[in-house]
PDB file of C-alpha atoms in Angstrom:
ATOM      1  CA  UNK A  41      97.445 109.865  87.127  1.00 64.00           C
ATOM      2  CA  UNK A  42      97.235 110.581  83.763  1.00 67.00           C
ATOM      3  CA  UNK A  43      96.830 114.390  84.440  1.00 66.00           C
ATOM      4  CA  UNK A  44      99.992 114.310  86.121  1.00 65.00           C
ATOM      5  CA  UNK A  45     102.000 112.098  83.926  1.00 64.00           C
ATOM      6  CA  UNK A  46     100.288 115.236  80.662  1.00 66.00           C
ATOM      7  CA  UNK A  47     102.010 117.819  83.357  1.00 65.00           C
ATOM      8  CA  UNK A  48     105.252 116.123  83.259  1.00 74.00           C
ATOM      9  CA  UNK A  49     105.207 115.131  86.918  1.00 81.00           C
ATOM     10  CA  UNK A  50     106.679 111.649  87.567  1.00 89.00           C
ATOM     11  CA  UNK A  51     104.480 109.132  88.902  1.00 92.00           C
ATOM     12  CA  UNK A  52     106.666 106.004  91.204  1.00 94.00           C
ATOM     13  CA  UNK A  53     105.031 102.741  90.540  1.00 96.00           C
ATOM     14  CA  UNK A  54     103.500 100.688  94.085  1.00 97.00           C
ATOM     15  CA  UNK A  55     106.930  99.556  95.811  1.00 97.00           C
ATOM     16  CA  UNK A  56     106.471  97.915  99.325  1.00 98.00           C
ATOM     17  CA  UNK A  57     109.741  99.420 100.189  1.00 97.00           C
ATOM     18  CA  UNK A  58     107.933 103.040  99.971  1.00 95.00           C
ATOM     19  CA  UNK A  59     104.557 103.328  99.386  1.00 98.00           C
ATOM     20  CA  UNK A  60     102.096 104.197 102.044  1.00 98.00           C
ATOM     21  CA  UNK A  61      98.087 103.438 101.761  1.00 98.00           C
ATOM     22  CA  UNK A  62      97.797 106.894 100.200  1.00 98.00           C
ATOM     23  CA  UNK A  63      99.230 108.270  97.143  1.00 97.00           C
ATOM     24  CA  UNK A  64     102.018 110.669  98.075  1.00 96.00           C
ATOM     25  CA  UNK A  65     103.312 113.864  96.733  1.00 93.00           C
ATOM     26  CA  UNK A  66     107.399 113.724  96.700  1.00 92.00           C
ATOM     27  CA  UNK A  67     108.944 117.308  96.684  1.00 90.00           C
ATOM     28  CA  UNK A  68     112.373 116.996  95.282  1.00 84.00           C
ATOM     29  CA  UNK A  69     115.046 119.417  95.189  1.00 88.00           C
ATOM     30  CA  UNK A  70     115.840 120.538  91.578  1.00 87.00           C
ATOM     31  CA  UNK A  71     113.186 118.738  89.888  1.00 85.00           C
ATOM     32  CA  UNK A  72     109.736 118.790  89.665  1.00 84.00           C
ATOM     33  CA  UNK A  73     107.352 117.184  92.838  1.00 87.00           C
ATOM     34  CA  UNK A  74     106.794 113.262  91.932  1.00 92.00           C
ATOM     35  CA  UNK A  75     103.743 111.056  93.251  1.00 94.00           C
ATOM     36  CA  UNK A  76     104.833 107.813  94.630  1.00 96.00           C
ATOM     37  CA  UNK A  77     101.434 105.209  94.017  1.00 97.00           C
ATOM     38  CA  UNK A  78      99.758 103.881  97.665  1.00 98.00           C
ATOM     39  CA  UNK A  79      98.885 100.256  98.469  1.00 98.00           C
ATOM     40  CA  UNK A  80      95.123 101.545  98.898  1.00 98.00           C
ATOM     41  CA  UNK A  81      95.943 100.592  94.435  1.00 97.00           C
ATOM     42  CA  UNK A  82      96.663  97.275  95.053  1.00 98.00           C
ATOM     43  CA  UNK A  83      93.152  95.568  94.056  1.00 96.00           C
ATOM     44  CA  UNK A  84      91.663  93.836  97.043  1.00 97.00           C
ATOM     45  CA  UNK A  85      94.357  94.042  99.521  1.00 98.00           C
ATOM     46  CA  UNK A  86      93.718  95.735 103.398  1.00 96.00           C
ATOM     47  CA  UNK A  87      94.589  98.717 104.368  1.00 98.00           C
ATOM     48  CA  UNK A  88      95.224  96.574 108.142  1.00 98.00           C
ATOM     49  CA  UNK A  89      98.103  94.931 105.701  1.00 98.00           C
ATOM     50  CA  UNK A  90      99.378  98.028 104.824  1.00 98.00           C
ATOM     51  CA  UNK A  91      99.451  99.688 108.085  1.00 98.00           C
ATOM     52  CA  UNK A  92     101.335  96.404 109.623  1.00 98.00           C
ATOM     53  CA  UNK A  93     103.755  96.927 106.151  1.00 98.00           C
ATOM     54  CA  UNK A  94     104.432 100.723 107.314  1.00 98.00           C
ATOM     55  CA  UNK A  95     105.458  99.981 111.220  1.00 98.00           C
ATOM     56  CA  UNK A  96     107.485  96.891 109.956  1.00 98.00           C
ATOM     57  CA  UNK A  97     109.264  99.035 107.564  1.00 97.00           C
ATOM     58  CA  UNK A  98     109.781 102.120 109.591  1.00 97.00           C
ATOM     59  CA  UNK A  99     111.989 100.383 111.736  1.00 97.00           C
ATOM     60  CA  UNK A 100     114.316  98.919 108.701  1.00 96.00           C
ATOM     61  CA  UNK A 101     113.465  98.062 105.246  1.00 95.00           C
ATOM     62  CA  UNK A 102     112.420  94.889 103.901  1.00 97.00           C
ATOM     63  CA  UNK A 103     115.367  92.398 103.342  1.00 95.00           C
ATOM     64  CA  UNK A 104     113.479  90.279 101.100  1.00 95.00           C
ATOM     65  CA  UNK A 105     110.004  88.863 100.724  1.00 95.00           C
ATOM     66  CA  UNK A 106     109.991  86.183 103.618  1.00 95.00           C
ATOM     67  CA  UNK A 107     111.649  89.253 105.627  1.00 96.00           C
ATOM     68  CA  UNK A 108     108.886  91.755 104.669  1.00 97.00           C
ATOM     69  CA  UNK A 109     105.881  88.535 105.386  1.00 97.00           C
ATOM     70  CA  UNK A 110     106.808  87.788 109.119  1.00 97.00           C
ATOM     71  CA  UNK A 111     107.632  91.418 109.950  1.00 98.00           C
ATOM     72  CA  UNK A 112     104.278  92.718 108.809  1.00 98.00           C
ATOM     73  CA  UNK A 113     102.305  89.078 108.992  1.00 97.00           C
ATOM     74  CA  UNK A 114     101.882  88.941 105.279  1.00 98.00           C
ATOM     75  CA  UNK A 115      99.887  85.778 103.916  1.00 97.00           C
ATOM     76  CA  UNK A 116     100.226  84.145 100.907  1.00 96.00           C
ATOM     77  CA  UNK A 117      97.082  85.634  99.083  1.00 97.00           C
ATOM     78  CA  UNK A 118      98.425  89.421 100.142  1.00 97.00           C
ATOM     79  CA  UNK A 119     101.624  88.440  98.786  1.00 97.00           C
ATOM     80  CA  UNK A 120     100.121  87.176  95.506  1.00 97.00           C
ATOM     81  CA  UNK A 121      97.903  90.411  95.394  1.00 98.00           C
ATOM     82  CA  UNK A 122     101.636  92.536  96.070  1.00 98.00           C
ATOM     83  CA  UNK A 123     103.580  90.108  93.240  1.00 96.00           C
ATOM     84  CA  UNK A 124     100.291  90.543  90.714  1.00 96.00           C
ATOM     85  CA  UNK A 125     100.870  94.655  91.233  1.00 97.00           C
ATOM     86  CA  UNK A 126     104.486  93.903  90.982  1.00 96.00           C
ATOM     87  CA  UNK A 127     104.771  95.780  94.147  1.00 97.00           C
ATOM     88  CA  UNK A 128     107.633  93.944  95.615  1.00 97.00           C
ATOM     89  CA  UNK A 129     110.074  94.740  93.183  1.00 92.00           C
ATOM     90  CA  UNK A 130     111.909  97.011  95.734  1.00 88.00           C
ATOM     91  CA  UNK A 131     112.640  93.933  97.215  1.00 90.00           C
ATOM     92  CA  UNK A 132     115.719  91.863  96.205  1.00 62.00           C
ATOM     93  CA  UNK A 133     113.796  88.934  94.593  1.00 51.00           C
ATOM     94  CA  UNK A 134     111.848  89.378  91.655  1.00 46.00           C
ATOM     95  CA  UNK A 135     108.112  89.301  90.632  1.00 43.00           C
ATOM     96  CA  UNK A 136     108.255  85.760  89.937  1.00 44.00           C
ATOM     97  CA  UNK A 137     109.626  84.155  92.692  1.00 44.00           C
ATOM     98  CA  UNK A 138     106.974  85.834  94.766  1.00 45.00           C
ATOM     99  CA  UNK A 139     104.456  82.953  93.992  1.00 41.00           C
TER     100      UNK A 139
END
C-alpha cells in the first residue's frame, strides 16, 4: 500500500458499504485507478462474514449497523472487529456507537 500511495494512486480505507474480501483496483474516469482496502484486512474476521456482507449488500446497501448485522448475520465480536477497523463508517452511525 505504501507503493501505491509513493505512485500517487489513492488507496479507500475498509468501508462495509464497498469493500469486498479482496483488495480492489477502481478505474476511474479522469483520474488515476484507486484501490479500495478488502475485509480479508480486518484482523481476525471470516471471510464466511464477508461473503454473507457482499450478498446482503448487493441487494441494497446497509441502512445502518443493526440493518447491515441481521442482513448478513453479523455477531457482536465481528462487529467489534468491523468498529476496531473503523470499517463501518459508511454506515450512518459512527465508530463509537458500534460497541
Amino acid at each position: 500500500m505504501q507503493d501505491a500511495r509513493r505512485h500517487d494512486i489513492d488507496v479507500f480505507p475498509i468501508d462495509v458499504q464497498c469493500s469486498d474480501w479482496d483488495n480492489t483496483l477502481i478505474t476511474r474516469e479522469e483520474e488515476p485507478p484507486a484501490i479500495q482496502l478488502g475485509l480479508r484486512q480486518v484482523r481476525g474476521f471470516s471471510e464466511e462474514v464477508a461473503r454473507r456482507m457482499m450478498v446482503a449488500r448487493a441487494q441494497r446497501p446497509f441502512a445502518d449497523i443493526a440493518d447491515l448485522c441481521a442482513r448478513a448475520a453479523v455477531d457482536k465480536r465481528d462487529q467489534d472487529l468491523l468498529a476496531q477497523a473503523s470499517a463501518l463508517r459508511g454506515l450512518s452511525q459512527h465508530r463509537h456507537h458500534a460497541h
